[in-house]
Amino acid sequence: MTGISGLSAKERAYRDTKARILDGSLPGGDLITEGQVADTLAMSRTPVREAFLRLEAEGLLRLFPKRGALVVAVSPSEVEAVLEARELVEGHALTKLCAAPEEDRAVVGGALHAVLDIQRAALAAEDEQAFAEADRRFHITLVESAHNPILLELYASLRDRQLRMNLGSLEKGPTRPRAILAQHEAIVDALGVGDADEARIRLRVHLDATRVSVLGR
């Protein structure tokens, strides 16, 4: 049976719980129960149980019979794997873009500058969520510029993991968003002159800073 929104109860339970895990409202290490979620969403426990099973399959929850579900924290090995995948995909996109005609680079550069403007506004407003979303858009724009649907699909599959990592990184202090913005600007500057080596170096600096911010090393 579907609700007014057109979504089934289990889909609403799944989306709500997943959203709260991804935005940090339910941080890694928290133990949640079917009853808590069911009460919050005013539904029975059955659709919540089905949602929990789906989230466990995605690696976001670990179920413990009769106790509840543990929100799985982002592990160091997962962070390393995601950053390695990002460097491969984004580095390829940067190399391909720098080899493209100047007018093509200018179009992508304009899109990236627009994202940087959004990040500056979010930083001024201290809107962490908007800043994180603009950060995601910056990197997706880079990957889209390669015009490779397979790489884009691969990159999209990292979205959930990146959201959790980005929010955790931004929580490290007020200087972190400013550093991210400066690193993005350096990447765009290198793209502007078509310097692929410098662009990849700036990308690595940016990803290494993310590694240090998330993992402390």
CSV table of C-alpha atoms in Angstrom, one decimal:
chain,number,residue,atom,x,y,z
A,1,MET,CA,0.0,0.0,0.0
A,2,THR,CA,1.4,3.4,-0.9
A,3,GLY,CA,1.0,6.6,1.0
A,4,ILE,CA,0.0,10.1,-0.1
A,5,SER,CA,3.5,10.7,-1.4
A,6,GLY,CA,3.1,7.8,-3.8
A,7,LEU,CA,5.9,5.9,-2.0
A,8,SER,CA,5.4,2.6,-0.2
A,9,ALA,CA,6.0,2.5,3.5
A,10,LYS,CA,9.2,0.4,3.1
A,11,GLU,CA,10.5,2.8,0.5
A,12,ARG,CA,9.9,5.8,2.8
A,13,ALA,CA,11.6,3.9,5.7
A,14,TYR,CA,14.5,3.1,3.4
A,15,ARG,CA,14.9,6.7,2.0
A,16,ASP,CA,14.5,8.4,5.4
A,17,THR,CA,16.9,6.1,7.2
A,18,LYS,CA,19.5,6.3,4.4
A,19,ALA,CA,19.3,10.0,4.2
A,20,ARG,CA,19.9,10.4,7.9
A,21,ILE,CA,22.9,8.1,7.7
A,22,LEU,CA,24.4,10.0,4.8
A,23,ASP,CA,23.9,13.4,6.3
A,24,GLY,CA,25.4,12.4,9.6
A,25,SER,CA,22.1,12.6,11.6
A,26,LEU,CA,22.7,8.9,12.4
A,27,PRO,CA,26.5,8.7,12.8
A,28,GLY,CA,28.6,5.6,12.5
A,29,GLY,CA,28.5,3.6,15.7
A,30,ASP,CA,24.9,4.5,16.6
A,31,LEU,CA,22.5,1.6,17.4
A,32,ILE,CA,19.0,2.1,16.1
A,33,THR,CA,15.9,-0.1,16.3
A,34,GLU,CA,13.0,-0.8,14.1
A,35,GLY,CA,10.7,0.5,16.7
A,36,GLN,CA,12.4,3.9,16.8
A,37,VAL,CA,12.2,4.4,13.1
A,38,ALA,CA,8.6,3.1,12.9
A,39,ASP,CA,7.5,5.5,15.6
A,40,THR,CA,9.2,8.4,13.9
A,41,LEU,CA,7.6,7.7,10.6
A,42,ALA,CA,4.3,6.6,12.0
A,43,MET,CA,4.3,3.1,10.4
A,44,SER,CA,4.5,-0.5,11.5
A,45,ARG,CA,7.8,-2.3,12.0
A,46,THR,CA,7.5,-4.6,9.0
A,47,PRO,CA,8.4,-2.0,6.3
A,48,VAL,CA,11.2,-0.8,8.5
A,49,ARG,CA,12.6,-4.3,8.8
A,50,GLU,CA,12.6,-4.6,5.0
A,51,ALA,CA,14.3,-1.2,4.8
A,52,PHE,CA,17.0,-2.3,7.3
A,53,LEU,CA,17.7,-5.4,5.2
A,54,ARG,CA,18.2,-3.3,2.1
A,55,LEU,CA,20.5,-0.9,4.0
A,56,GLU,CA,22.5,-3.9,5.3
A,57,ALA,CA,23.0,-5.1,1.8
A,58,GLU,CA,24.4,-1.7,0.9
A,59,GLY,CA,26.8,-1.8,3.8
A,60,LEU,CA,25.3,1.0,5.7
A,61,LEU,CA,23.8,-1.1,8.6
A,62,ARG,CA,24.8,-4.2,10.4
A,63,LEU,CA,21.8,-6.1,11.9
A,64,PHE,CA,21.8,-7.7,15.3
A,65,PRO,CA,18.8,-9.9,16.0
A,66,LYS,CA,16.6,-8.6,18.9
A,67,ARG,CA,19.0,-5.7,19.5
A,68,GLY,CA,18.7,-3.4,16.5
A,69,ALA,CA,21.0,-2.2,13.7
A,70,LEU,CA,24.4,-0.6,14.0
A,71,VAL,CA,25.2,2.3,11.7
A,72,VAL,CA,28.4,1.2,10.0
A,73,ALA,CA,31.2,3.7,10.3
A,74,VAL,CA,33.3,4.7,7.2
A,75,SER,CA,36.4,2.5,7.6
A,76,PRO,CA,40.0,3.6,6.8
A,77,SER,CA,40.2,1.0,4.0
A,78,GLU,CA,37.0,2.3,2.4
A,79,VAL,CA,38.3,5.9,2.5
A,80,GLU,CA,41.5,4.8,0.8
A,81,ALA,CA,39.7,2.8,-1.8
A,82,VAL,CA,37.3,5.7,-2.6
A,83,LEU,CA,40.1,8.2,-2.9
A,84,GLU,CA,42.2,5.9,-5.1
A,85,ALA,CA,39.2,5.4,-7.4
A,86,ARG,CA,38.5,9.1,-7.5
A,87,GLU,CA,42.1,10.0,-8.4
A,88,LEU,CA,42.0,7.5,-11.3
A,89,VAL,CA,38.7,8.7,-12.7
A,90,GLU,CA,39.2,12.4,-12.1
A,91,GLY,CA,42.8,12.4,-13.2
A,92,HIS,CA,41.8,10.8,-16.5
A,93,ALA,CA,39.1,13.5,-17.0
A,94,LEU,CA,41.6,16.3,-16.3
A,95,THR,CA,44.2,14.9,-18.7
A,96,LYS,CA,41.5,14.5,-21.4
A,97,LEU,CA,40.1,18.0,-20.8
A,98,CYS,CA,43.5,19.6,-20.9
A,99,ALA,CA,44.1,18.0,-24.4
A,100,ALA,CA,40.7,19.3,-25.6
A,101,PRO,CA,40.4,22.5,-27.7
A,102,GLU,CA,40.6,25.8,-25.8
A,103,GLU,CA,37.0,26.6,-26.4
A,104,ASP,CA,35.9,23.3,-24.9
A,105,ARG,CA,38.0,23.9,-21.8
A,106,ALA,CA,36.5,27.3,-21.5
A,107,VAL,CA,33.0,25.9,-21.4
A,108,VAL,CA,33.9,23.5,-18.6
A,109,GLY,CA,35.9,26.2,-16.9
A,110,GLY,CA,32.8,28.4,-16.9
A,111,ALA,CA,30.7,25.7,-15.3
A,112,LEU,CA,33.4,25.1,-12.6
A,113,HIS,CA,33.7,28.8,-11.9
A,114,ALA,CA,29.9,28.9,-11.3
A,115,VAL,CA,30.2,26.1,-8.8
A,116,LEU,CA,33.0,27.9,-7.1
A,117,ASP,CA,30.7,31.0,-6.7
A,118,ILE,CA,28.1,28.7,-5.1
A,119,GLN,CA,30.8,27.4,-2.7
A,120,ARG,CA,31.9,30.9,-1.8
A,121,ALA,CA,28.3,31.9,-1.0
A,122,ALA,CA,27.8,28.7,1.1
A,123,LEU,CA,31.0,29.4,3.0
A,124,ALA,CA,29.9,33.0,3.7
A,125,ALA,CA,26.5,31.7,4.9
A,126,GLU,CA,28.1,28.9,6.9
A,127,ASP,CA,25.8,26.4,5.0
A,128,GLU,CA,27.7,23.2,5.4
A,129,GLN,CA,25.2,21.1,3.5
A,130,ALA,CA,25.2,23.5,0.5
A,131,PHE,CA,29.0,23.6,0.5
A,132,ALA,CA,29.2,19.8,0.5
A,133,GLU,CA,26.6,19.5,-2.4
A,134,ALA,CA,28.6,22.1,-4.4
A,135,ASP,CA,31.8,20.2,-3.7
A,136,ARG,CA,30.1,17.1,-5.2
A,137,ARG,CA,29.0,19.1,-8.2
A,138,PHE,CA,32.5,20.4,-8.8
A,139,HIS,CA,33.9,16.9,-9.1
A,140,ILE,CA,31.0,15.5,-11.1
A,141,THR,CA,31.5,18.4,-13.6
A,142,LEU,CA,35.1,17.3,-14.1
A,143,VAL,CA,34.1,13.7,-14.7
A,144,GLU,CA,31.3,14.6,-17.0
A,145,SER,CA,33.8,16.6,-19.2
A,146,ALA,CA,35.4,13.3,-20.2
A,147,HIS,CA,32.2,12.3,-22.0
A,148,ASN,CA,32.6,8.7,-20.9
A,149,PRO,CA,29.3,7.2,-19.6
A,150,ILE,CA,31.0,4.2,-18.1
A,151,LEU,CA,33.4,6.3,-16.0
A,152,LEU,CA,30.5,8.5,-15.0
A,153,GLU,CA,28.4,5.5,-13.9
A,154,LEU,CA,31.4,4.3,-11.9
A,155,TYR,CA,31.8,7.7,-10.3
A,156,ALA,CA,28.1,7.9,-9.4
A,157,SER,CA,28.4,4.6,-7.6
A,158,LEU,CA,30.7,6.2,-5.2
A,159,ARG,CA,28.2,9.0,-4.3
A,160,ASP,CA,26.9,7.6,-1.0
A,161,ARG,CA,30.4,6.9,0.3
A,162,GLN,CA,31.6,10.4,-0.8
A,163,LEU,CA,28.7,12.1,0.9
A,164,ARG,CA,29.6,10.6,4.3
A,165,MET,CA,33.3,11.3,3.8
A,166,ASN,CA,32.8,14.9,2.8
A,167,LEU,CA,30.5,15.7,5.7
A,168,GLY,CA,33.0,14.1,8.1
A,169,SER,CA,35.8,16.1,6.5
A,170,LEU,CA,33.9,19.4,6.8
A,171,GLU,CA,33.3,18.8,10.5
A,172,LYS,CA,37.0,19.0,11.2
A,173,GLY,CA,37.0,22.7,11.7
A,174,PRO,CA,36.2,26.1,10.1
A,175,THR,CA,39.5,26.2,8.1
A,176,ARG,CA,38.7,23.0,6.1
A,177,PRO,CA,36.0,24.4,3.8
A,178,ARG,CA,38.3,27.4,3.0
A,179,ALA,CA,41.1,24.9,2.1
A,180,ILE,CA,38.8,22.9,-0.1
A,181,LEU,CA,37.8,26.1,-2.0
A,182,ALA,CA,41.4,27.1,-2.5
A,183,GLN,CA,42.3,23.6,-3.8
A,184,HIS,CA,39.4,23.7,-6.2
A,185,GLU,CA,40.5,27.1,-7.4
A,186,ALA,CA,44.1,25.7,-8.0
A,187,ILE,CA,42.7,22.9,-10.1
A,188,VAL,CA,40.6,25.3,-12.2
A,189,ASP,CA,43.6,27.6,-12.7
A,190,ALA,CA,45.7,24.7,-14.1
A,191,LEU,CA,42.8,23.7,-16.4
A,192,GLY,CA,42.6,27.2,-17.6
A,193,VAL,CA,46.1,27.0,-19.1
A,194,GLY,CA,45.7,23.4,-20.2
A,195,ASP,CA,48.5,22.1,-17.9
A,196,ALA,CA,47.5,18.5,-17.3
A,197,ASP,CA,50.5,17.7,-15.1
A,198,GLU,CA,49.8,20.6,-12.8
A,199,ALA,CA,46.1,19.8,-12.8
A,200,ARG,CA,46.7,16.3,-11.7
A,201,ILE,CA,49.2,17.4,-9.0
A,202,ARG,CA,46.6,19.9,-7.7
A,203,LEU,CA,44.0,17.1,-7.7
A,204,ARG,CA,46.3,14.8,-5.7
A,205,VAL,CA,47.0,17.6,-3.2
A,206,HIS,CA,43.2,18.0,-2.8
A,207,LEU,CA,42.6,14.3,-2.3
A,208,ASP,CA,45.6,13.9,0.1
A,209,ALA,CA,44.1,16.7,2.2
A,210,THR,CA,40.8,14.9,2.3
A,211,ARG,CA,42.6,11.7,3.4
A,212,VAL,CA,44.3,13.6,6.2
A,213,SER,CA,41.1,15.3,7.3
A,214,VAL,CA,39.1,12.2,7.4
A,215,LEU,CA,41.7,9.7,8.7
A,216,GLY,CA,44.1,12.0,10.5
A,217,ARG,CA,47.0,10.9,8.3
